[in-house]
PDB file of C-alpha atoms and ligand atoms in Angstrom:
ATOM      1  CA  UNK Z  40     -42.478 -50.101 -39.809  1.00 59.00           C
ATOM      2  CA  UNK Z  41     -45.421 -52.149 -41.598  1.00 58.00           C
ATOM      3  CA  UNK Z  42     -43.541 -52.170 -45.211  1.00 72.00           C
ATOM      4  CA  UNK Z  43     -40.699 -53.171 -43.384  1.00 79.00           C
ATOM      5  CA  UNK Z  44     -42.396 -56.050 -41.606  1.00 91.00           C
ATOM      6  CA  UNK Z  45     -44.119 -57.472 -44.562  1.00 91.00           C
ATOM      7  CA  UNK Z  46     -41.198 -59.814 -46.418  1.00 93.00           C
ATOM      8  CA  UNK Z  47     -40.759 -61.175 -42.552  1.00 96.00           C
ATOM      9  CA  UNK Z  48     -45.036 -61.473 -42.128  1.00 96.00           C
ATOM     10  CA  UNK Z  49     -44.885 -63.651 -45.670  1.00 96.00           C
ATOM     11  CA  UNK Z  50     -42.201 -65.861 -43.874  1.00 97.00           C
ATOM     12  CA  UNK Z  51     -43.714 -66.147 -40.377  1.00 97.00           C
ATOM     13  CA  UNK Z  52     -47.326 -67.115 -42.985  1.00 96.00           C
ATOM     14  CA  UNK Z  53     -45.590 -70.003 -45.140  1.00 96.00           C
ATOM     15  CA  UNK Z  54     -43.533 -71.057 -41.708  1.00 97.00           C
ATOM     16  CA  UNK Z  55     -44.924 -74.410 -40.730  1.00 96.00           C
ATOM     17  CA  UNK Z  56     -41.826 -74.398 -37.915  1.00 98.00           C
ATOM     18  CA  UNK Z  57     -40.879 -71.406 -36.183  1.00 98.00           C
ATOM     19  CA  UNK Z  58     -38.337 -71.346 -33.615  1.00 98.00           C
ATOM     20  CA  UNK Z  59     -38.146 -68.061 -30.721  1.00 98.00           C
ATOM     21  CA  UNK Z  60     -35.005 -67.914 -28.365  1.00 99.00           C
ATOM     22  CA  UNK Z  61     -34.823 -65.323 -26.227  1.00 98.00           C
ATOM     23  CA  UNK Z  62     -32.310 -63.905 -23.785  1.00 98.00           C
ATOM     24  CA  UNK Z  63     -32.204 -60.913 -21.195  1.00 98.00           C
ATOM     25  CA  UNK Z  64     -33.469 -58.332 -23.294  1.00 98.00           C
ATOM     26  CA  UNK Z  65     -36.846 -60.053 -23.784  1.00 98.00           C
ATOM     27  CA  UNK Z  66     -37.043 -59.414 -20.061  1.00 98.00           C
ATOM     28  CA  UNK Z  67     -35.625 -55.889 -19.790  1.00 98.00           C
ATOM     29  CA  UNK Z  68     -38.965 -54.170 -20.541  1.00 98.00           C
ATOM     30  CA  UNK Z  69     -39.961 -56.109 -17.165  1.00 98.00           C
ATOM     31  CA  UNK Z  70     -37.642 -54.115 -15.120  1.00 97.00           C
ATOM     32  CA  UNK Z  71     -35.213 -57.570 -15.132  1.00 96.00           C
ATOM     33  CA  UNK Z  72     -31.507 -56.337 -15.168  1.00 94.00           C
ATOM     34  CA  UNK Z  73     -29.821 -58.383 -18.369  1.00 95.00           C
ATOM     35  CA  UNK Z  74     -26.177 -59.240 -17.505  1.00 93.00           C
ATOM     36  CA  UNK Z  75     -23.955 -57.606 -20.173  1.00 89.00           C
ATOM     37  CA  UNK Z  76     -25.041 -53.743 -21.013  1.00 81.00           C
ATOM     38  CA  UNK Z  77     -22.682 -51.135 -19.328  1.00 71.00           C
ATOM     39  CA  UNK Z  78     -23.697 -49.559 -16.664  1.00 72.00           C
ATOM     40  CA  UNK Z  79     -27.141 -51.560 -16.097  1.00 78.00           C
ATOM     41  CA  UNK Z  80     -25.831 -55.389 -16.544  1.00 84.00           C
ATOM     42  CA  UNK Z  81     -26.010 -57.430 -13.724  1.00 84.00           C
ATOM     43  CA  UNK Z  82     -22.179 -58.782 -14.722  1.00 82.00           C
ATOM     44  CA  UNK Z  83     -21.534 -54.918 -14.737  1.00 83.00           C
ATOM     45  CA  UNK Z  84     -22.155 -54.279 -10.607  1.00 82.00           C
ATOM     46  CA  UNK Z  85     -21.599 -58.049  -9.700  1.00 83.00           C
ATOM     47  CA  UNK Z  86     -18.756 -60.753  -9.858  1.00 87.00           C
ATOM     48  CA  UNK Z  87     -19.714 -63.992 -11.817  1.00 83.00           C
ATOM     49  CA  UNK Z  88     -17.205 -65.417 -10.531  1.00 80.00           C
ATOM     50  CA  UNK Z  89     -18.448 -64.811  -7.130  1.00 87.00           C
ATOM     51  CA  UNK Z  90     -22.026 -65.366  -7.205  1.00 91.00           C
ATOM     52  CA  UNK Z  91     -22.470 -67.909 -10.648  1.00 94.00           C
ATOM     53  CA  UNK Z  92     -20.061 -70.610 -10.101  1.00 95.00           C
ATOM     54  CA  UNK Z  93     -19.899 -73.671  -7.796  1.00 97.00           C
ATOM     55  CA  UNK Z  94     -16.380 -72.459  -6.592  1.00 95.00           C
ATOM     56  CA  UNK Z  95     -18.275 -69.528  -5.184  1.00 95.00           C
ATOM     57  CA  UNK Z  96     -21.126 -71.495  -3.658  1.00 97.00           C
ATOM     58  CA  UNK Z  97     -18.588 -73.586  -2.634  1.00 97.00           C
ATOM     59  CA  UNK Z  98     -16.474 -70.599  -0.538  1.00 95.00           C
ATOM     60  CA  UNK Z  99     -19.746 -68.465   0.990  1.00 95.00           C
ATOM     61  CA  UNK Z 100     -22.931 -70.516  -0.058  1.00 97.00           C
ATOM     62  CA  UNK Z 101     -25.011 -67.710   2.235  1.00 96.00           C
ATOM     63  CA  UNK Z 102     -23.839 -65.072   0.087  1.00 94.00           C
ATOM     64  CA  UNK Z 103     -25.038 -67.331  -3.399  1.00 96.00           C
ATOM     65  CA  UNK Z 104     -28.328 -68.217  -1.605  1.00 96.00           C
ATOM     66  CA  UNK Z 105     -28.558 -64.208  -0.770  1.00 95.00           C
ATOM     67  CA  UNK Z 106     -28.190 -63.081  -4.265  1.00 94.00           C
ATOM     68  CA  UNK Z 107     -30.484 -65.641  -5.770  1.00 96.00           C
ATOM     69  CA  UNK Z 108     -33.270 -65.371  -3.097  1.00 96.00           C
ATOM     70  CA  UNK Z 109     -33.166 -61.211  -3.952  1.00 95.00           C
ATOM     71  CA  UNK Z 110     -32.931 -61.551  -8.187  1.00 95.00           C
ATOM     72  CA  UNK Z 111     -36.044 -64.670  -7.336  1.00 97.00           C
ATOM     73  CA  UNK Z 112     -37.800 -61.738  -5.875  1.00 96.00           C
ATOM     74  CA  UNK Z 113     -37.092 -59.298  -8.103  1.00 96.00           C
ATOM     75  CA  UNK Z 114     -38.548 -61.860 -10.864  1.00 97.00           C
ATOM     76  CA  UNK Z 115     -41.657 -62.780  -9.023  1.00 97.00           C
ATOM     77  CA  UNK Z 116     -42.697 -59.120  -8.252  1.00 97.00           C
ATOM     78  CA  UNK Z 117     -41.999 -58.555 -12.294  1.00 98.00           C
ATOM     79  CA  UNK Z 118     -44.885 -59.097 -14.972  1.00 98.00           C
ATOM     80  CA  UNK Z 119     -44.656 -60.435 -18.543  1.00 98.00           C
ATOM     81  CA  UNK Z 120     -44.869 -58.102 -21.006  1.00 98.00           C
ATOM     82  CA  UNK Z 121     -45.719 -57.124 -24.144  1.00 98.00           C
ATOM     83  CA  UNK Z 122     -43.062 -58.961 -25.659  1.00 98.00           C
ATOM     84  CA  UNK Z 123     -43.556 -62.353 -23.845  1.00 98.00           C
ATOM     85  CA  UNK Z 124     -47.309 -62.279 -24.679  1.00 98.00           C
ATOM     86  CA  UNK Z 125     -46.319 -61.404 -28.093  1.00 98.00           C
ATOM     87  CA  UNK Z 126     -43.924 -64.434 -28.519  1.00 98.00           C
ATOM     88  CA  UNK Z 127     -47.382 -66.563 -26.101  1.00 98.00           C
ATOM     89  CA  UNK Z 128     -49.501 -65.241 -28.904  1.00 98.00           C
ATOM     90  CA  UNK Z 129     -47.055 -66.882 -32.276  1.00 98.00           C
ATOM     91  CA  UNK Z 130     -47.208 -70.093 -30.473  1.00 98.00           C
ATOM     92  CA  UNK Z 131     -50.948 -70.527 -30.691  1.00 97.00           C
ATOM     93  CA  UNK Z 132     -51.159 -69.738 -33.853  1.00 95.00           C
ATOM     94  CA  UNK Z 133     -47.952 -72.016 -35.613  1.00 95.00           C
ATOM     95  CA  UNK Z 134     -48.176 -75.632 -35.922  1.00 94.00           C
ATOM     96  CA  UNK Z 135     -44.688 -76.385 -35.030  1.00 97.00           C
ATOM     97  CA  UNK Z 136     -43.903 -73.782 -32.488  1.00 98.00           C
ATOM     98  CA  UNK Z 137     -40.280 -74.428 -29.696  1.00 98.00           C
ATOM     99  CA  UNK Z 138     -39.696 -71.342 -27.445  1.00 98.00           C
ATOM    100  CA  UNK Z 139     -36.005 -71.783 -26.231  1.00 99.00           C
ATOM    101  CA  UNK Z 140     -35.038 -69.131 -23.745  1.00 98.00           C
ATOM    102  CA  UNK Z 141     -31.807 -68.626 -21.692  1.00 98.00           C
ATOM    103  CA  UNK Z 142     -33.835 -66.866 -19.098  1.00 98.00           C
ATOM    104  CA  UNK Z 143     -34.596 -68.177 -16.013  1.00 98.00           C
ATOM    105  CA  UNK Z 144     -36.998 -66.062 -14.849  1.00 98.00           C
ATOM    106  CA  UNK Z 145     -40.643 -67.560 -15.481  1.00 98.00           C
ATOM    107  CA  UNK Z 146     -41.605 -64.965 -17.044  1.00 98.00           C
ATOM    108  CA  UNK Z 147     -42.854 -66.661 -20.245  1.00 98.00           C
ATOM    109  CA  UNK Z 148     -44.096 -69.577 -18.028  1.00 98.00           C
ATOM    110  CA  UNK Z 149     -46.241 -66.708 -17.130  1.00 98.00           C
ATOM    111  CA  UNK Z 150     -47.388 -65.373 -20.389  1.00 98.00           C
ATOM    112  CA  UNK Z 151     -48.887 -69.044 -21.547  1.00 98.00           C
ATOM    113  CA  UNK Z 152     -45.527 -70.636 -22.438  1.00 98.00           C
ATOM    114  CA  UNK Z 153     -45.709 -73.321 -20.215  1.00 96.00           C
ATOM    115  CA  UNK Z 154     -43.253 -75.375 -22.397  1.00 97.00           C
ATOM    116  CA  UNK Z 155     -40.604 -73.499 -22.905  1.00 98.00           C
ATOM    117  CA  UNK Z 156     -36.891 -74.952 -23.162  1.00 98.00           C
ATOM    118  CA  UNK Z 157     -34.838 -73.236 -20.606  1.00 98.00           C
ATOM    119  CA  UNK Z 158     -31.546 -73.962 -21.305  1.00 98.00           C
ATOM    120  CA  UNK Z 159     -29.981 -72.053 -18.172  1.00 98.00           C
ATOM    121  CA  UNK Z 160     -32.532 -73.540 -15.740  1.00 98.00           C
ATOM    122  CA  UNK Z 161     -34.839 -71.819 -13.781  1.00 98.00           C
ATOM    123  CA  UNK Z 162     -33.877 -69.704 -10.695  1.00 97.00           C
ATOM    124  CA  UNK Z 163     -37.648 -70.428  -8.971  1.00 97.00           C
ATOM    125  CA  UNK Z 164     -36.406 -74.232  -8.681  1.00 97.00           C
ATOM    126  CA  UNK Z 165     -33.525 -76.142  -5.712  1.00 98.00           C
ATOM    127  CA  UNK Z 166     -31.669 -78.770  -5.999  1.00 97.00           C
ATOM    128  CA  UNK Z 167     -29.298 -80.213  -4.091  1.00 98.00           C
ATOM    129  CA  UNK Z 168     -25.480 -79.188  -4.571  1.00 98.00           C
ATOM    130  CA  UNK Z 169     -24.187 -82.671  -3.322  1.00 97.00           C
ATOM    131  CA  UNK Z 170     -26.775 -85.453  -4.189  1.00 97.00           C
ATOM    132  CA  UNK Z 171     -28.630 -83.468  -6.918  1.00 96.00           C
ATOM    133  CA  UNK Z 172     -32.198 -84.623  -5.424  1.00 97.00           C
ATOM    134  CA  UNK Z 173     -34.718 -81.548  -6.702  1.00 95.00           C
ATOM    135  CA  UNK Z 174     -36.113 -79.806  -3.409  1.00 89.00           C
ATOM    136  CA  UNK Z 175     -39.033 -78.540  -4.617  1.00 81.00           C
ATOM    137  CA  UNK Z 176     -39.332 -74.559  -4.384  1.00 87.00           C
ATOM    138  CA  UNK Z 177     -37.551 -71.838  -2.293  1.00 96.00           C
ATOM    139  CA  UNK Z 178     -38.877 -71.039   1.533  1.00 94.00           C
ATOM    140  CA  UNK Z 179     -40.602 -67.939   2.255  1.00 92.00           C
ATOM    141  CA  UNK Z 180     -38.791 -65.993   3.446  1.00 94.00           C
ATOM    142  CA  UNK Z 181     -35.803 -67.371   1.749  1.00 94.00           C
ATOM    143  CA  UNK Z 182     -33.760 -67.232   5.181  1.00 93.00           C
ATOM    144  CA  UNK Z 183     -30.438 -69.674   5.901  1.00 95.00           C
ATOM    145  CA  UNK Z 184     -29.405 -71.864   3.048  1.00 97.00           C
ATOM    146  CA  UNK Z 185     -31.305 -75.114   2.996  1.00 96.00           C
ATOM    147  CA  UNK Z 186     -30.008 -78.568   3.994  1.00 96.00           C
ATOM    148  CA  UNK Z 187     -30.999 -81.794   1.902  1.00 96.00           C
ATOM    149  CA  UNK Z 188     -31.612 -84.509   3.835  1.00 95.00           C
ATOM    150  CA  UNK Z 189     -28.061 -86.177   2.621  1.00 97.00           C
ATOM    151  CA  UNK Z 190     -26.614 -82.960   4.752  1.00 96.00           C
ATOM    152  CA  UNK Z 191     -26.005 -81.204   1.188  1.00 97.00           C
ATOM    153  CA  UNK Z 192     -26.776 -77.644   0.824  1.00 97.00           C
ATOM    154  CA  UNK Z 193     -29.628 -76.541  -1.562  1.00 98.00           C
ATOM    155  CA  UNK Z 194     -28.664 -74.712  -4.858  1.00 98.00           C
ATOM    156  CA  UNK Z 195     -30.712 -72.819  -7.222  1.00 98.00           C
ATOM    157  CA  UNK Z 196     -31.557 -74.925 -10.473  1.00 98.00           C
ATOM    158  CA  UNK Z 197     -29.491 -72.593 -12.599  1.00 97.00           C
ATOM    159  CA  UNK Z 198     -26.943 -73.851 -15.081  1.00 97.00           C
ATOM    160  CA  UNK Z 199     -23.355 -71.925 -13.378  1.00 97.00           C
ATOM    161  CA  UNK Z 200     -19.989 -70.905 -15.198  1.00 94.00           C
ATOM    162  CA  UNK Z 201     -18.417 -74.113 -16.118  1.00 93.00           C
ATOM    163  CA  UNK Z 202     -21.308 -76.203 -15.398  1.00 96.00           C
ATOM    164  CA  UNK Z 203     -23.005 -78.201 -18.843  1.00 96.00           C
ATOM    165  CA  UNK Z 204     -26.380 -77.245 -19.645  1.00 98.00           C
ATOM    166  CA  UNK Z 205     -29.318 -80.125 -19.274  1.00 97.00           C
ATOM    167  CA  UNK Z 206     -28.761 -82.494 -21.976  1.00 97.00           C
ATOM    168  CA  UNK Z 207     -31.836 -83.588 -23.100  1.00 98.00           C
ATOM    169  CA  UNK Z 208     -32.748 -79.861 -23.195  1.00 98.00           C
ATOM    170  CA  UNK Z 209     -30.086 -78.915 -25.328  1.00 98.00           C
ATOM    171  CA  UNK Z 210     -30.423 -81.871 -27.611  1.00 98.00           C
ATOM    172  CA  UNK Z 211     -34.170 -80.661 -28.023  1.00 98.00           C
ATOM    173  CA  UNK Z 212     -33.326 -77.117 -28.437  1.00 98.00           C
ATOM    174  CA  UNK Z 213     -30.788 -78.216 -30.967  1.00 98.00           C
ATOM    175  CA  UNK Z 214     -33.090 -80.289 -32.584  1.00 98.00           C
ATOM    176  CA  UNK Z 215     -35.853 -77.609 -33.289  1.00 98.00           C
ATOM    177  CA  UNK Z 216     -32.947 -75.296 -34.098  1.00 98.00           C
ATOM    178  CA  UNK Z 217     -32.087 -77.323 -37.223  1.00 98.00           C
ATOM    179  CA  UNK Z 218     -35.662 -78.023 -37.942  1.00 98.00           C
ATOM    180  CA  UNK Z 219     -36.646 -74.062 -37.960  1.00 98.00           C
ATOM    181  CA  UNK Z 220     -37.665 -72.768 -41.348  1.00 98.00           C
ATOM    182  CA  UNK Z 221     -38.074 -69.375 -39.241  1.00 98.00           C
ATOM    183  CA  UNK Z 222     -35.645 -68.360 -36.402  1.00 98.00           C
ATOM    184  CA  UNK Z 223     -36.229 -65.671 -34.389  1.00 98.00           C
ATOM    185  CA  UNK Z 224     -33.781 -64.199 -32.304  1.00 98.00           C
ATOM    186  CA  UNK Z 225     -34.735 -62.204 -28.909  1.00 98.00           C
ATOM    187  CA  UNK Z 226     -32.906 -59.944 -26.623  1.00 98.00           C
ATOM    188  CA  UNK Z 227     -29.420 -61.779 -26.621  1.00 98.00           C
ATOM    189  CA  UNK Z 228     -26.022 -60.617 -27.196  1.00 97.00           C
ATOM    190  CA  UNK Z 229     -25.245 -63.972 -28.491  1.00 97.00           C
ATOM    191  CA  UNK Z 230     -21.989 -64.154 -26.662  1.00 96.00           C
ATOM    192  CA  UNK Z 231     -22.717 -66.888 -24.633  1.00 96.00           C
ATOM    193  CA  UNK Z 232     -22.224 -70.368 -25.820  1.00 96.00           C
ATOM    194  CA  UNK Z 233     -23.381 -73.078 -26.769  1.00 97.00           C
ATOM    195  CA  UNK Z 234     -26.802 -71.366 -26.181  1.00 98.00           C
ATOM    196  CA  UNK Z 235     -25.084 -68.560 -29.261  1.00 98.00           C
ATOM    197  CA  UNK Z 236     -24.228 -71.689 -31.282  1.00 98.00           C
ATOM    198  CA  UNK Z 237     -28.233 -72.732 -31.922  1.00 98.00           C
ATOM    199  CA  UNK Z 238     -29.238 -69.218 -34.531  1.00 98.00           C
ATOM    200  CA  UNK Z 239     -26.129 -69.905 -36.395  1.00 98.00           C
ATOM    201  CA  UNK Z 240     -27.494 -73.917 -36.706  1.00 98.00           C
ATOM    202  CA  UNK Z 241     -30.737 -73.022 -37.815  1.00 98.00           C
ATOM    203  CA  UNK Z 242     -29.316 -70.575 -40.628  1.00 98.00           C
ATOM    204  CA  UNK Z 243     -27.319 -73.614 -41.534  1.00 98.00           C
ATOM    205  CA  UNK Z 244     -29.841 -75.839 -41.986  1.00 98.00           C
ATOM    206  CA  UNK Z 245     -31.420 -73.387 -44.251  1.00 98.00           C
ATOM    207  CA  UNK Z 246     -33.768 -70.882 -41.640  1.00 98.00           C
ATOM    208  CA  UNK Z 247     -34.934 -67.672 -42.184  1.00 98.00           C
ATOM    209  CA  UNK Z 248     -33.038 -65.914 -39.436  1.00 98.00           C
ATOM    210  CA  UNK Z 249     -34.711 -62.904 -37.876  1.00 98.00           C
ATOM    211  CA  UNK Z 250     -33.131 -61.148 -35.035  1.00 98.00           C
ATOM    212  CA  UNK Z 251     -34.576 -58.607 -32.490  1.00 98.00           C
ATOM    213  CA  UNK Z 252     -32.161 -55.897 -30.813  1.00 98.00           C
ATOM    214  CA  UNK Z 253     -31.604 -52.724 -30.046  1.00 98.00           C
ATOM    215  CA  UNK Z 254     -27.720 -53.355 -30.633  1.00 97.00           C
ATOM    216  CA  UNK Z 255     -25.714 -55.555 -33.091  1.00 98.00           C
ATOM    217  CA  UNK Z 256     -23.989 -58.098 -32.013  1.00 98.00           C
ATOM    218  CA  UNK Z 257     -22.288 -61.169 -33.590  1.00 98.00           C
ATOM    219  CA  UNK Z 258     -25.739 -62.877 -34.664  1.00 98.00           C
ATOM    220  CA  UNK Z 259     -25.941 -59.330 -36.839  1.00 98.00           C
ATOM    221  CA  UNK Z 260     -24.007 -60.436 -39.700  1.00 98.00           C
ATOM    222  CA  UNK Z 261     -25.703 -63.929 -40.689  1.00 98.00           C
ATOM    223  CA  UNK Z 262     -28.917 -62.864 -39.628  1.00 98.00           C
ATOM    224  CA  UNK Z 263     -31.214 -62.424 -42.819  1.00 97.00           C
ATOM    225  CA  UNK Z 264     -33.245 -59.255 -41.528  1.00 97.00           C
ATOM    226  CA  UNK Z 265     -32.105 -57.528 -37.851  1.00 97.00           C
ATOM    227  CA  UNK Z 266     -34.977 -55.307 -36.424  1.00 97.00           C
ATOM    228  CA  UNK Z 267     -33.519 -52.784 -33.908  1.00 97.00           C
ATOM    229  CA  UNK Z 268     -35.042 -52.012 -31.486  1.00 98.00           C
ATOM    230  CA  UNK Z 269     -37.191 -53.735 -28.250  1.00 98.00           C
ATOM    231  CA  UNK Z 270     -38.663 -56.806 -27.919  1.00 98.00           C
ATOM    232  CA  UNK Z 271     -42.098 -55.516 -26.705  1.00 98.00           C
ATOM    233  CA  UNK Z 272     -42.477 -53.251 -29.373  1.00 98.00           C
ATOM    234  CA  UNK Z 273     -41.017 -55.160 -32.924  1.00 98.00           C
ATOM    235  CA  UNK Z 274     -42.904 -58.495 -31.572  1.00 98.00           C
ATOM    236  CA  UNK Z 275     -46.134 -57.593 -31.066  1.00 98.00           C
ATOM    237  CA  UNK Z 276     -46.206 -55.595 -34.179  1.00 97.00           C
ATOM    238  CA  UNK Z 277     -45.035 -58.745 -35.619  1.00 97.00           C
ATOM    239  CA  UNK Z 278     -48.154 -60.387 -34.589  1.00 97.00           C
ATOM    240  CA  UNK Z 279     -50.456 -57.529 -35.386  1.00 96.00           C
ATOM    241  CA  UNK Z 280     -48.974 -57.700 -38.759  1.00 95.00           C
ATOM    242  CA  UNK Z 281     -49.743 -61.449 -38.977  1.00 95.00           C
ATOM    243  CA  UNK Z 282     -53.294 -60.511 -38.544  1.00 89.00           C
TER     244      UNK Z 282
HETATM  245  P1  OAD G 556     -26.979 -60.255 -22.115  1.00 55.54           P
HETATM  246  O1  OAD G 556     -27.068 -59.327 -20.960  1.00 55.54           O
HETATM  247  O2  OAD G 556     -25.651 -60.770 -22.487  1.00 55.54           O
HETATM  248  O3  OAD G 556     -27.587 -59.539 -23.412  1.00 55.54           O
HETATM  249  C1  OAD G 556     -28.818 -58.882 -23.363  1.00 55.54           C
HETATM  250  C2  OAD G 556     -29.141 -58.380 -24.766  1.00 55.54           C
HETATM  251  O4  OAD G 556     -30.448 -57.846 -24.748  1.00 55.54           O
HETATM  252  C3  OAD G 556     -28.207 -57.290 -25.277  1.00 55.54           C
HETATM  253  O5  OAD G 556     -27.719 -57.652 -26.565  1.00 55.54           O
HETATM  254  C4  OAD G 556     -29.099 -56.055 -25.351  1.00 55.54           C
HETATM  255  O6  OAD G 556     -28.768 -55.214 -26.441  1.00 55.54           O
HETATM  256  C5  OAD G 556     -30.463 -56.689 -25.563  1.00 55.54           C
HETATM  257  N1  OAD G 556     -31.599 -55.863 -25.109  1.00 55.54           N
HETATM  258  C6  OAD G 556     -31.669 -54.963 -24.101  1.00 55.54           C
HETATM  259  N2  OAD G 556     -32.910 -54.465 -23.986  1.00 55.54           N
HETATM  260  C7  OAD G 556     -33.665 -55.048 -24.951  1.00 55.54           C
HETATM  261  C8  OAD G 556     -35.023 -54.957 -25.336  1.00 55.54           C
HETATM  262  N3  OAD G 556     -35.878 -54.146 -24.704  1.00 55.54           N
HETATM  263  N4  OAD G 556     -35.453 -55.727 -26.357  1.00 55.54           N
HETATM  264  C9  OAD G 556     -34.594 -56.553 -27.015  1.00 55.54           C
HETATM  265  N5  OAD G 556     -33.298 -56.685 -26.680  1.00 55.54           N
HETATM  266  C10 OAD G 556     -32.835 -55.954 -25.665  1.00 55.54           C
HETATM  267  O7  OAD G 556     -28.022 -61.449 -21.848  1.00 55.54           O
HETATM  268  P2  OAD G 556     -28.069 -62.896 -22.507  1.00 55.54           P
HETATM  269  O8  OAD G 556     -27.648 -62.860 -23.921  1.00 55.54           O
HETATM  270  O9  OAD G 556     -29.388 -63.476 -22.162  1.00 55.54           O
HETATM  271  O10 OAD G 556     -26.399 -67.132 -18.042  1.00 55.54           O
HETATM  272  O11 OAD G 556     -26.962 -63.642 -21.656  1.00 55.54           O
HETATM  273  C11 OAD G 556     -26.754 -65.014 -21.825  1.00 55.54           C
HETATM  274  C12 OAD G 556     -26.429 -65.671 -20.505  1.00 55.54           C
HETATM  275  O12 OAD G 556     -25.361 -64.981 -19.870  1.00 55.54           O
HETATM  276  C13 OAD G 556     -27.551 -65.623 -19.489  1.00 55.54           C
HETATM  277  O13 OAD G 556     -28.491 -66.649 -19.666  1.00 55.54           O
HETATM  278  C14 OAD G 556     -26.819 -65.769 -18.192  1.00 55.54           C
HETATM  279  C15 OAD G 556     -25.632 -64.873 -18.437  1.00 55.54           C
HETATM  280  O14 OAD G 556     -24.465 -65.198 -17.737  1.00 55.54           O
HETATM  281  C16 OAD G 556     -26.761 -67.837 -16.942  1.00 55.54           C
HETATM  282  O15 OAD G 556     -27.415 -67.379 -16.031  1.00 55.54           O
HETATM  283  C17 OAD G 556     -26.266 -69.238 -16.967  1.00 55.54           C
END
């Protein structure tokens, strides 16, 4: 494992800009469910279509708010791990450091990565669904769905199917993308644009592109080195390795 780590450890040294975007996977070894492995992805048991879009908020808003308030628990009774404090750990030590993550489960929040660009929002934020006014954080317990004081009901701050993503968050995320000179890539099956769009920018702009998973998948290809296999166990040996 070290020999194989120490052509990526030389990059990560000379890197004065180093770019980390994660997705699911980073999370897995939390006990999150990621959305598109067989058998254990969330998009496996549930209907996006049903529970992800503002059609389906718009037909049963309870049965959003129901989901949400139980994968919001599931994420606040789950603890960063090795991985996230590995990724925490790289920040501190790089002078330009941007954490872009699709999760939006606090989780690196949580490990020290109080910055990070979440492209798909957070699911521990509300806003409303017809004003857009932010509503500060869920109720405890989570209960009926929660009225703004327009007479809008309160939605999750999570980007849906066929919803943009924040602007100024993409444009920032895009922005350290092309500015990377190392590009790692965390736990993502890279299928989901334009989030999949940002690895392949900062190869273009002439990154060293590193990615992280147990499975290929269409970053594989362009990537300069894949290491497969989990997050919490090729990241912090990353960082070990750094010294
Ligand atoms: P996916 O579920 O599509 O992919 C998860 C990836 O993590 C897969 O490629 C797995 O092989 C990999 N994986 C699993 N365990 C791992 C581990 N321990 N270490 C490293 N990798 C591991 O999740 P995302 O790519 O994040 O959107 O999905 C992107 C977006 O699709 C999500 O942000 C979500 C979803 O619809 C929104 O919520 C808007």
């Amino acid at each position: 494992m070290t020999d194989r780590l120490d052509p990526i450890v030389e990059r990560l040294r000379a890197a004065q800009s180093i770019v980390v975007f994660t997705g699911a996977g980073i999370s897995a070894e939390s006990g999150i469910p990621t959305f598109r492995e067989a058998q254990t992805g969330l998009w496996a048991r549930f209907s996006p279509e049903q529970l992800a879009s503002p059609g389906a908020f718009r037909e049963d808003p309870q049965r959003v708010w129901d989901w949400y308030a139980w994968r919001r628990q599931l994420c606040l009774e789950a603890e960063p791990n090795a991985g996230h404090q590995a990724v925490s750990a790289l920040a501190v030590r790089t002078q330009a450091f941007t954490l872009i993550t699709q999760n939006v489960d606090g989780l690196h929040q949580r490990a020290g990565n109080t910055d990070a660009l979440e492209l798909h929002g957070s699911i521990h934020g509300l806003r409303c669904f017809e004003c857009e006014r932010p509503g500060g954080n869920w109720p405890e317990p989570p209960g009926q769905v929660v009225t703004c004081e327009c007479g809008g009901l309160m939605r999750p701050t999570i980007v849906w199917f066929g919803e943009s993503l924040p602007v100024d968050v993409l444009q920032r995320a895009e922005a350290a993308a092309s500015q990377a000179e190392v590009f790692i890539s965390v736990g993502t099956s890279s299928q989901v644009y334009p989030a999949a769009e940002l690895p392949f920018v900062a190869k273009r702009n002439g990154a060293y592109v590193i990615e992280v998973n147990p499975h290929e998948t269409p970053l594989s290809r362009t990537a300069d080195v894949c290491l497969q296999g989990a997050a919490g166990e090729w990241l912090p040996a990353l960082v070990r390795a750094l010294g």
